[in-house]
Amino acid sequence: MSETTRQDSVQQGNGKVQTSHHPETDPNRKDKHYYGIPPIKHAHWTWQVPVYFWIGGIGAGVQMFSTVAQILGHGDKDLQRVSRYTVLVTMVLSPILLIWDLGRPERFLNMMRVIKLRSPMSTQSWSLVAFGNLAGLIAARQAAEDGLLGTDNVLVRLTKLIPDRLLSLLALPVGLNVGSNTGNLISATSVPIWARNWVFMGPVFLTSGLSTALSWLSLYLRLTRSGRPETLHALHRAEKATILIEAGLIAASLFRMSRWAKPLFSKTVAPLFVGGTLIGGIAAPFALLRGEEDRRKSILASVLVLIGGLAFRFAMIRAGRISADDPEAYFTFTSGENAPQPEDKV
Amino acid sequence: MATGFLTDTTVCIGCKACEVACKQWNQLPADGYEFTGDSYDNTKQLSGTTWRHVAFIENPKKRRLTGDVDLVALAEDVTEPLPGGAELDALGRWAFMSDVCKHCVAAPCQQACPTGSIIRNEFDNVYIQPDICNGCGYCVPACPYGVITQVPNDGRAFKCTLCYDRQIDGLEPACAKACPTNSIQFGDVEDLKVIAEQRVQELQDKGYTQAYVWGTPEVGGTGGIDGNHSKFILMDEPEVYNLPRHPFLPQEKFRGGVIASAVAATVLGAVVALAFRD
Ligand code: SF4
Ligand code: SF4
């Protein structure tokens, strides 16, 4: 405290010396809470969780794009190959990241003790298991077709019995759940910024997952100069539309979060959210994708969308931590109609 | 039978015997030497290693303490006008409150737990089975009262067990046993409810009209949680004790989120399909 401010505080109130801490004269004591100590606790989640949200979202989005292509009878072998291997890789990495983040990683199998439809973490674990296994089977069939398992041995013949197209259809809803559940998982907590946005959290994570997935596919196909022109064209159009939907959902989320959205614009999160997500991950790539399709612009846009998606996940998790640590946010949230009430059950 | 606590903050003297008894009986590690400088309370909050926490609330209310204060007169509760025109209406009030897990009727932590580690035991208390918890930490942000934390080095989540082991042996929980003023009472929730109501009535009759029971569905609001088995008699707004006014069940909205996501998935699927059209 500098000498002048000390003087000021000593001389508050009729210029008389203060005898004790007093809520009437000490601005720090005006708020209705307990010494600013957070009334709820934030999640311990470290970098593995936002990275998983990002990777899982890509897996879900790739599954969506490739399955829709399959349903429409769009037989692009390059697209099919990269999609199947991508989903496999994301589904191998996701559980690794999640188990890494556990306090007792060796007990990860306890997640499989029960199925609890009320617990997003439980449904998430089960969806990952299902999606991972389906992705494994589908990718095995792909590997057999690509000759990666050798030629004409028993293994290849067995693997070729896998009904890959049927399994892809089955994997679609499971994958979509992996993609959106990440959002629903964080909104089913007591953290104001997350809980408040329960309507849009799942959709925004799913949409952002799809946009990163489309960017990944387009980036890969353009870099390797593979894929049919129709595929690239469809990717280009879908990317533009998805970015727009994502922007709309983020705007809706901000509107919904209202005053509790503040942490997203705080000093530590704003660079990620405003710089990384809104400008770098949405506005800039959209500008690049507008107009004529151009290979180099498209590659740059894809890279930006991928980075923006990762920044978005980190921003959301960090903002949640700030929100949970802020007594003012929690108490304003739980002191009125703002808090979800039992009677407005869905 | 459901057992629970009734914590009557009006008789708490802030001795922290409950905190110590809990640490000792449950062999909880120390929280380290932290000096908040804010109050005499250096425990600060409940956590995985502090299952009872006594809050020290300096509550001078609207009282002004100005001018030449005669501290002796003050201590002796002198009410006549003070020399020098000093205004005074006593020093205000210290409030103490021994906080603990609320043992929610519809417990958010239990609903969140993916391993089924958090259960209701035969005493209808919310109990974390330490041999099952894998430290996913999801119960931590789910609890509307900031009770649970994941303990560093151990990795698992812990909170008040309502002394499950003692209850099995027919003993009351260590905190209730140690409390010298009976601020912490243990028993059947139905009985405690009656005791709480009687006590609040008694306080009201004495003129303390601000007294109320917090933690029942009717009073204090527990949106979707259906009340708490740990009840409190409070003399001020819940926030003063670092408690939420209308806690809510976070899982209540999960189904709505899933439906919204399904709608979004359908729209996105249609958008992708349209992108394939020439
Ligand atoms: S107060 Fe928190 S830890 Fe205790 S039962 Fe309720 S949700 Fe669980
Ligand atoms: S940390 Fe343990 S008790 Fe808490 S939700 Fe995870 S498994 Fe359950």
XYZ file of C-alpha atoms and ligand atoms in Angstrom:
640
model
C 0.000 0.000 0.000
C 1.406 3.354 -0.921
C 1.713 6.106 1.645
C -1.107 8.186 0.188
C -3.662 5.369 0.086
C -2.746 4.416 3.618
C -3.444 8.008 4.643
C -6.756 7.876 2.809
C -7.947 4.748 4.496
C -6.895 5.917 7.917
C -8.721 9.165 7.474
C -11.993 7.763 6.166
C -15.139 8.899 7.927
C -15.080 12.324 9.587
C -11.315 12.250 9.368
C -11.304 10.089 12.469
C -9.102 7.110 12.950
C -10.794 3.801 12.290
C -10.792 1.279 15.047
C -11.593 -1.924 13.235
C -12.470 -3.578 9.987
C -15.865 -2.366 9.146
C -18.137 -3.379 6.281
C -19.482 0.125 6.028
C -16.116 1.696 5.410
C -14.050 -1.132 3.984
C -15.017 -1.655 0.348
C -13.564 -5.167 0.440
C -16.160 -6.204 2.956
C -19.236 -4.964 1.155
C -19.952 -8.145 -0.774
C -22.140 -10.739 0.726
C -19.803 -13.662 0.880
C -17.217 -15.255 3.039
C -13.876 -13.460 2.545
C -14.115 -14.104 -1.188
C -13.494 -17.818 -0.691
C -15.142 -19.755 -3.556
C -18.350 -21.437 -2.378
C -17.941 -24.215 -4.939
C -14.853 -26.047 -6.132
C -13.511 -26.042 -9.659
C -12.667 -29.223 -11.536
C -9.020 -30.275 -11.355
C -8.926 -31.070 -15.082
C -5.626 -30.268 -16.724
C -4.714 -29.931 -20.410
C -5.666 -33.518 -21.236
C -9.358 -32.756 -20.950
C -9.607 -29.869 -23.454
C -7.309 -31.746 -25.816
C -9.579 -34.772 -25.528
C -12.641 -32.585 -26.189
C -10.934 -31.416 -29.363
C -9.797 -34.822 -30.576
C -13.094 -36.501 -29.696
C -14.941 -33.765 -31.576
C -12.836 -34.375 -34.678
C -13.575 -38.103 -34.493
C -17.296 -37.435 -34.194
C -17.321 -34.932 -37.042
C -15.315 -37.153 -39.391
C -17.703 -40.023 -38.693
C -20.603 -37.760 -39.533
C -19.202 -36.485 -42.822
C -18.049 -39.865 -44.084
C -21.249 -41.656 -43.085
C -23.419 -39.060 -44.776
C -21.228 -39.442 -47.874
C -21.717 -43.201 -47.671
C -25.483 -42.913 -47.285
C -25.639 -40.623 -50.323
C -23.719 -43.223 -52.317
C -20.710 -40.984 -52.730
C -17.968 -43.569 -53.197
C -14.712 -41.644 -52.737
C -12.131 -44.221 -51.663
C -9.628 -41.614 -50.483
C -12.212 -39.941 -48.275
C -13.274 -43.291 -46.870
C -9.700 -44.286 -46.082
C -8.638 -41.099 -44.333
C -11.941 -40.948 -42.433
C -11.714 -44.451 -41.074
C -8.105 -44.155 -39.984
C -8.734 -40.713 -38.460
C -11.620 -41.973 -36.362
C -9.499 -44.879 -35.195
C -6.621 -42.615 -34.161
C -8.922 -40.202 -32.309
C -10.583 -43.084 -30.500
C -7.223 -44.516 -29.467
C -5.985 -41.147 -28.191
C -9.193 -40.144 -26.376
C -9.209 -42.855 -23.716
C -5.469 -42.420 -23.216
C -5.952 -38.716 -22.461
C -8.918 -39.359 -20.197
C -7.214 -42.110 -18.240
C -4.118 -39.948 -17.928
C -6.218 -37.287 -16.255
C -7.665 -39.635 -13.612
C -6.441 -39.388 -10.049
C -6.089 -43.177 -10.038
C -5.457 -44.148 -13.666
C -5.051 -47.842 -12.821
C -8.700 -47.902 -11.806
C -10.046 -46.655 -15.132
C -12.022 -49.855 -15.595
C -14.251 -48.857 -12.688
C -15.990 -46.622 -15.232
C -17.386 -49.859 -16.662
C -18.850 -51.069 -13.356
C -22.156 -49.319 -13.920
C -24.191 -47.570 -16.583
C -25.730 -44.369 -15.262
C -27.892 -42.490 -17.716
C -28.026 -39.548 -15.316
C -24.254 -39.167 -15.306
C -22.839 -37.581 -18.478
C -19.415 -38.890 -17.484
C -20.803 -42.432 -17.442
C -22.594 -42.142 -20.784
C -19.453 -40.535 -22.185
C -17.280 -43.448 -21.087
C -19.661 -45.991 -22.545
C -19.999 -44.072 -25.806
C -16.233 -43.964 -26.110
C -15.989 -47.708 -25.609
C -18.663 -48.381 -28.196
C -17.375 -45.848 -30.720
C -13.793 -47.006 -30.214
C -14.625 -50.642 -30.816
C -16.718 -49.897 -33.879
C -13.978 -47.639 -35.217
C -11.462 -50.426 -34.632
C -13.501 -52.976 -36.572
C -14.173 -50.588 -39.433
C -10.525 -49.550 -39.650
C -9.469 -53.210 -39.595
C -11.603 -53.891 -42.639
C -10.081 -50.857 -44.303
C -6.581 -52.054 -43.454
C -7.357 -55.457 -44.942
C -8.587 -53.806 -48.134
C -5.521 -51.594 -48.262
C -3.326 -54.677 -48.005
C -1.842 -53.624 -44.689
C -2.602 -57.002 -43.128
C -0.742 -58.972 -45.802
C -2.245 -60.757 -48.746
C -4.749 -63.525 -48.614
C -4.049 -65.004 -45.198
C -6.671 -66.175 -42.704
C -6.656 -62.850 -40.910
C -7.393 -60.926 -44.088
C -10.178 -63.289 -45.056
C -11.730 -63.010 -41.590
C -11.367 -59.237 -41.507
C -13.055 -58.920 -44.847
C -16.164 -60.452 -43.279
C -16.609 -57.309 -41.153
C -19.772 -55.497 -42.344
C -18.051 -52.109 -42.474
C -20.886 -50.152 -44.052
C -23.419 -51.380 -41.517
C -21.032 -50.679 -38.652
C -20.443 -47.155 -39.966
C -24.165 -46.515 -39.762
C -24.224 -47.851 -36.209
C -21.216 -45.759 -35.264
C -22.884 -42.536 -36.408
C -25.233 -41.932 -33.426
C -22.613 -43.159 -30.968
C -20.019 -40.838 -32.445
C -22.420 -37.914 -32.417
C -22.990 -38.552 -28.750
C -19.246 -38.494 -28.113
C -19.080 -35.137 -29.879
C -21.948 -33.419 -28.100
C -21.675 -35.092 -24.722
C -18.471 -33.203 -23.988
C -20.570 -30.023 -23.876
C -23.401 -31.567 -21.899
C -20.890 -33.004 -19.464
C -19.575 -29.626 -18.422
C -22.993 -28.007 -18.328
C -24.303 -30.625 -15.871
C -22.237 -29.077 -13.070
C -22.705 -26.271 -10.565
C -20.351 -23.948 -12.456
C -22.409 -20.877 -13.475
C -20.965 -20.202 -16.936
C -21.377 -23.850 -17.957
C -24.649 -24.684 -16.214
C -26.353 -21.578 -17.514
C -25.678 -22.557 -21.127
C -27.133 -26.070 -20.959
C -29.209 -25.617 -24.121
C -26.364 -24.668 -26.443
C -23.377 -26.365 -24.840
C -23.884 -29.749 -26.522
C -24.779 -28.250 -29.926
C -21.866 -25.802 -29.896
C -19.343 -28.512 -29.050
C -20.793 -30.803 -31.706
C -20.741 -28.070 -34.349
C -17.246 -27.008 -33.482
C -16.238 -30.696 -33.626
C -17.731 -30.971 -37.103
C -16.003 -27.836 -38.343
C -12.606 -29.047 -37.093
C -13.301 -32.461 -38.651
C -14.179 -30.977 -42.039
C -11.060 -28.854 -41.884
C -8.931 -31.847 -41.065
C -10.352 -33.855 -43.976
C -9.970 -30.986 -46.388
C -6.457 -30.261 -45.149
C -5.385 -33.876 -45.563
C -6.947 -34.358 -48.982
C -5.555 -31.101 -50.311
C -2.074 -31.648 -48.940
C -1.891 -35.160 -50.367
C -3.644 -33.978 -53.536
C -6.072 -36.866 -53.246
C -9.843 -37.115 -53.085
C -12.345 -36.483 -55.817
C -13.127 -32.888 -56.832
C -16.745 -33.404 -55.731
C -15.535 -34.373 -52.277
C -13.382 -31.289 -52.003
C -16.201 -29.167 -53.249
C -18.644 -30.647 -50.729
C -16.102 -30.163 -47.944
C -15.629 -26.562 -48.939
C -19.351 -25.852 -48.862
C -19.930 -27.773 -45.648
C -17.024 -25.973 -43.973
C -18.469 -22.576 -44.790
C -21.939 -23.514 -43.570
C -20.657 -25.144 -40.391
C -18.530 -22.145 -39.484
C -21.595 -19.956 -39.839
C -23.691 -22.249 -37.653
C -20.900 -22.368 -35.108
C -20.719 -18.576 -35.027
C -24.466 -18.421 -34.499
C -24.367 -20.966 -31.690
C -21.514 -19.162 -29.956
C -23.460 -15.915 -30.185
C -26.527 -17.655 -28.762
C -24.386 -19.126 -25.980
C -22.988 -15.735 -25.057
C -26.478 -14.306 -25.007
C -27.673 -17.166 -22.843
C -24.707 -16.964 -20.461
C -25.292 -13.202 -20.178
C -23.390 -11.750 -17.236
C -21.840 -15.114 -16.389
C -19.966 -15.096 -19.719
C -17.549 -12.560 -18.280
C -14.674 -15.027 -17.698
C -14.464 -15.609 -21.467
C -13.426 -11.988 -21.826
C -11.060 -11.935 -18.881
C -7.392 -11.152 -19.300
C -6.256 -14.766 -19.360
C -9.043 -16.254 -21.478
C -9.789 -13.444 -23.937
C -6.699 -14.140 -26.094
C -7.902 -17.735 -26.499
C -11.551 -16.951 -26.932
C -11.613 -13.679 -28.835
C -8.268 -14.039 -30.594
C -8.099 -17.800 -31.046
C -11.735 -18.742 -31.488
C -13.762 -15.784 -32.714
C -11.176 -14.104 -34.933
C -8.654 -16.846 -35.688
C -11.021 -19.804 -35.785
C -14.197 -18.321 -37.234
C -13.897 -14.880 -38.852
C -10.539 -15.368 -40.593
C -11.210 -18.828 -42.057
C -14.660 -17.746 -43.190
C -13.143 -14.809 -45.017
C -10.598 -17.135 -46.631
C -13.257 -19.637 -47.726
C -15.514 -17.071 -49.307
C -15.535 -16.716 -53.038
C -13.741 -19.069 -55.416
C -12.270 -22.306 -54.104
C -8.540 -21.926 -53.824
C -6.196 -24.663 -52.660
C -3.798 -22.509 -50.684
C -6.465 -20.392 -49.055
C -8.369 -23.491 -48.152
C -5.322 -25.084 -46.523
C -4.721 -21.976 -44.460
C -8.391 -21.814 -43.448
C -8.313 -25.451 -42.340
C -5.283 -24.899 -40.158
C -6.941 -21.860 -38.585
C -10.172 -23.729 -37.876
C -8.280 -26.595 -36.254
C -6.325 -24.243 -33.996
C -9.467 -22.230 -33.271
C -11.304 -25.371 -32.177
C -8.548 -26.257 -29.744
C -8.474 -22.691 -28.416
C -12.242 -22.837 -27.920
C -11.976 -25.924 -25.713
C -9.213 -24.440 -23.622
C -11.125 -21.171 -23.309
C -14.272 -22.956 -22.109
C -12.438 -25.035 -19.513
C -10.433 -22.081 -18.207
C -13.485 -19.839 -18.112
C -15.246 -22.526 -16.078
C -12.473 -22.460 -13.548
C -12.677 -18.679 -13.200
C -16.461 -18.861 -12.968
C -16.337 -21.509 -10.221
C -13.803 -19.486 -8.262
C -15.931 -16.353 -8.292
C -18.333 -16.182 -5.323
C -20.175 -13.289 -6.889
C -20.928 -15.310 -10.027
C -22.189 -18.303 -8.080
C -24.306 -16.331 -5.651
C -25.944 -14.194 -8.296
C -26.580 -17.367 -10.249
C -28.184 -19.203 -7.338
C -30.173 -16.332 -5.947
C -32.910 -16.018 -8.498
C -34.685 -17.415 -11.489
C -31.314 -17.735 -13.192
C -30.558 -21.029 -11.576
C -32.238 -23.980 -13.263
C -35.303 -24.666 -11.160
C -36.907 -28.052 -10.582
C -40.191 -27.017 -12.114
C -38.706 -26.168 -15.493
C -37.679 -29.748 -16.035
C -37.160 -30.828 -19.618
C -33.877 -44.734 9.131
C -32.080 -41.715 7.708
C -29.541 -40.085 9.958
C -28.161 -36.600 9.681
C -26.846 -33.530 11.424
C -28.461 -30.451 12.813
C -25.942 -27.637 13.185
C -27.284 -24.852 15.356
C -25.066 -21.878 14.585
C -26.618 -19.787 17.364
C -24.785 -21.682 20.091
C -21.528 -22.306 18.250
C -18.562 -20.733 20.027
C -16.073 -21.339 17.243
C -13.862 -23.639 19.300
C -13.152 -25.842 16.273
C -13.345 -28.976 18.424
C -15.421 -30.600 15.684
C -12.772 -29.869 13.074
C -10.088 -31.380 15.234
C -12.174 -34.379 16.275
C -13.003 -35.080 12.639
C -9.385 -34.838 11.528
C -8.331 -37.090 14.345
C -10.960 -39.785 14.031
C -10.784 -39.950 10.265
C -6.985 -39.600 10.229
C -7.121 -36.747 7.774
C -3.882 -35.079 6.767
C -3.108 -31.479 7.645
C -3.879 -28.794 5.081
C -0.552 -27.010 5.473
C 0.242 -23.752 7.206
C -1.809 -21.108 5.557
C -2.393 -17.691 6.956
C -5.300 -15.911 5.369
C -4.891 -12.697 7.319
C -8.629 -12.228 6.892
C -9.926 -13.611 10.141
C -9.114 -16.170 12.797
C -10.207 -18.810 10.323
C -7.221 -20.276 8.578
C -8.903 -23.469 7.442
C -10.933 -21.410 4.954
C -13.137 -24.081 3.462
C -14.289 -27.661 3.301
C -12.163 -30.003 1.229
C -11.201 -33.612 0.747
C -9.045 -33.315 3.860
C -11.316 -31.041 5.931
C -14.745 -32.522 6.446
C -15.891 -30.063 9.097
C -15.046 -26.409 8.730
C -15.908 -23.700 11.205
C -16.496 -20.386 9.514
C -15.682 -17.233 11.511
C -17.947 -14.487 10.363
C -17.324 -10.975 11.586
C -20.746 -9.538 11.419
C -20.899 -5.938 12.596
C -24.065 -5.348 10.630
C -25.026 -1.722 10.193
C -23.407 -0.649 13.411
C -21.113 2.311 13.371
C -18.199 2.608 15.661
C -16.996 6.158 15.529
C -15.623 8.827 17.768
C -13.957 8.320 21.078
C -14.908 4.815 21.906
C -14.818 3.829 25.547
C -13.992 0.155 25.258
C -14.734 -0.521 28.915
C -18.184 0.940 28.604
C -18.611 -1.038 25.462
C -17.697 -4.318 27.108
C -20.071 -3.574 29.959
C -22.842 -2.927 27.485
C -23.357 0.658 28.571
C -26.225 2.128 26.640
C -26.347 5.749 27.796
C -25.008 8.430 25.489
C -21.272 8.381 25.269
C -19.063 11.370 25.812
C -17.972 13.275 22.770
C -21.108 12.304 20.878
C -19.689 8.925 19.941
C -22.266 6.655 18.338
C -22.321 3.147 19.521
C -24.609 0.203 19.586
C -22.302 -2.573 20.726
C -19.563 -4.341 18.854
C -21.721 -6.345 16.579
C -21.682 -10.069 16.487
C -19.332 -12.879 15.796
C -21.057 -15.635 13.918
C -19.661 -19.131 13.762
C -20.902 -21.923 11.624
C -19.588 -25.446 11.466
C -20.063 -26.443 7.858
C -20.189 -30.023 6.632
C -21.388 -32.153 3.712
C -25.119 -31.580 3.358
C -25.893 -35.240 2.626
C -28.346 -34.132 -0.038
C -31.529 -36.134 -0.508
C -31.020 -36.169 -4.300
C -27.250 -35.810 -4.185
C -25.645 -34.146 -7.233
C -22.272 -35.746 -6.472
C -23.839 -39.186 -6.412
C -25.629 -38.637 -9.699
C -22.445 -37.354 -11.314
C -20.212 -40.232 -10.222
C -19.556 -42.505 -13.231
C -18.056 -45.371 -11.256
C -20.918 -45.761 -8.807
C -18.414 -45.070 -6.059
C -20.791 -42.608 -4.393
C -23.716 -44.445 -2.867
C -26.311 -44.055 -0.174
C -25.477 -46.363 2.686
C -27.879 -48.080 5.068
C -28.132 -44.894 7.147
C -29.192 -43.012 4.011
C -25.966 -40.995 4.090
C -24.075 -40.087 0.930
C -20.909 -42.150 1.049
C -17.863 -42.334 -1.248
C -16.487 -45.857 -1.423
C -12.740 -45.252 -1.374
C -11.937 -48.595 -2.977
C -14.000 -47.727 -6.068
C -13.317 -44.034 -6.742
C -10.878 -43.592 -9.601
C -10.388 -39.888 -9.139
C -12.158 -38.678 -12.251
C -13.035 -35.574 -10.256
C -16.460 -35.113 -11.816
C -18.221 -35.002 -8.453
C -16.164 -31.932 -7.497
C -17.791 -29.302 -9.762
C -21.121 -31.125 -9.420
C -21.471 -30.444 -5.684
C -23.449 -27.203 -5.236
C -21.792 -26.587 -1.866
C -18.117 -27.058 -2.695
C -17.781 -29.983 -0.307
C -15.716 -32.527 -2.219
C -12.228 -32.117 -3.576
C -9.805 -34.517 -5.085
C -6.950 -34.993 -2.638
C -3.555 -34.346 -4.235
C -1.075 -37.223 -3.925
C -3.908 -39.626 -3.233
C -5.850 -38.827 -6.380
C -9.239 -39.856 -5.055
C -12.129 -37.664 -3.944
C -13.088 -37.522 -0.286
C -15.711 -35.917 1.907
C -17.602 -36.396 5.167
C -18.728 -40.001 5.654
C -21.003 -39.016 8.542
C -18.662 -41.322 10.465
C -20.055 -44.422 8.807
C -17.675 -46.609 10.814
C -18.803 -45.101 14.129
C -22.468 -45.356 13.210
C -22.068 -49.058 12.490
C -20.779 -49.422 16.042
C -23.679 -47.417 17.412
C -21.603 -44.298 18.101
C -22.424 -40.770 17.068
C -20.063 -39.003 14.642
C -16.870 -37.635 16.147
C -17.773 -33.963 15.556
C -21.134 -34.246 17.299
C -19.473 -36.099 20.165
C -16.798 -33.445 20.598
C -19.041 -30.385 20.320
C -19.150 -28.809 23.812
C -22.218 -26.634 23.187
C -24.342 -29.178 21.352
C -24.241 -26.945 18.318
C -23.796 -30.145 16.334
C -26.538 -32.649 16.946
C -26.762 -36.047 15.339
C -29.807 -38.240 14.959
C -32.755 -39.323 12.887
C -33.499 -36.614 10.307
C -37.173 -36.599 11.198
C -36.369 -35.986 14.869
C -33.803 -33.340 13.993
C -36.368 -31.574 11.862
C -38.695 -31.269 14.854
C -35.864 -30.145 17.136
C -34.825 -27.539 14.578
C -38.323 -26.164 14.264
C -38.726 -25.952 18.022
C -35.407 -24.196 18.400
C -36.226 -21.673 15.695
C -39.573 -21.000 17.360
C -37.798 -20.467 20.664
C -35.393 -18.013 19.035
C -38.194 -16.181 17.316
C -40.083 -15.878 20.594
C -36.997 -14.305 22.117
C -37.027 -11.706 19.399
C -34.485 -13.180 17.024
C -36.865 -13.090 14.134
C -34.111 -13.660 11.610
C -33.574 -17.283 12.725
C -34.549 -19.998 10.268
C -33.795 -23.571 9.243
C -31.736 -23.883 6.088
C -31.615 -27.163 4.228
C -35.236 -28.185 4.046
C -37.074 -28.138 0.735
C -39.524 -25.535 2.025
C -37.074 -23.057 3.480
C -33.897 -21.854 1.891
C -34.630 -23.539 -1.401
C -32.919 -26.631 -2.677
C -34.039 -26.769 -6.312
C -34.278 -30.394 -7.333
C -32.092 -31.574 -4.472
C -35.121 -32.205 -2.250
C -33.507 -30.944 0.909
C -30.491 -31.921 2.935
C -29.940 -34.403 5.704
C -27.510 -31.918 7.254
C -29.651 -29.047 8.399
C -28.543 -25.700 9.771
C -30.116 -23.042 11.930
C -28.930 -19.754 10.487
C -29.312 -16.165 11.619
C -28.419 -14.406 8.426
C -28.666 -14.742 4.698
C -27.177 -18.009 3.391
C -24.492 -16.178 1.402
C -23.021 -14.781 4.600
C -22.155 -18.364 5.503
C -20.886 -18.991 1.968
C -23.979 -21.058 1.190
C -26.062 -20.682 -1.994
C -29.613 -19.429 -1.664
C -31.137 -21.668 -4.311
C -28.783 -24.553 -4.996
C -29.890 -26.676 -7.914
C -29.465 -30.206 -9.153
C -27.031 -29.863 -12.070
C -28.151 -33.107 -13.721
C -31.689 -31.805 -14.055
C -30.743 -30.262 -17.389
C -28.804 -33.152 -18.848
C -31.755 -34.617 -20.697
C -32.589 -31.235 -22.173
C -28.992 -30.886 -23.331
C -29.121 -34.282 -25.019
C -32.332 -33.387 -26.836
C -30.872 -30.048 -27.988
C -27.765 -31.894 -29.195
C -29.867 -34.412 -31.135
C -31.649 -31.542 -32.880
C -28.293 -29.937 -33.683
C -26.959 -33.249 -35.015
C -29.943 -33.579 -37.346
C -29.506 -30.063 -38.682
C -25.777 -30.552 -39.201
C -26.408 -33.863 -40.955
C -28.797 -32.125 -43.323
C -26.268 -29.367 -43.964
C -23.562 -31.889 -44.817
C -25.972 -33.766 -47.092
C -26.887 -30.544 -48.876
C -23.216 -29.755 -49.368
C -22.952 -32.865 -51.544
C -25.628 -31.639 -53.954
C -24.393 -30.247 -57.216
S -23.274 -31.545 -0.163
Fe -22.077 -32.027 -1.977
S -20.812 -33.734 -1.339
Fe -22.464 -33.586 0.171
S -24.057 -34.969 -0.627
Fe -24.536 -32.935 -1.403
S -23.536 -32.914 -3.430
Fe -22.640 -34.600 -2.305
S -13.828 -38.626 -8.334
Fe -14.431 -40.636 -7.528
S -16.265 -40.264 -6.317
Fe -15.941 -38.438 -7.594
S -17.206 -38.820 -9.440
Fe -15.141 -39.586 -9.897
S -15.179 -41.763 -9.340
Fe -16.986 -40.808 -8.362
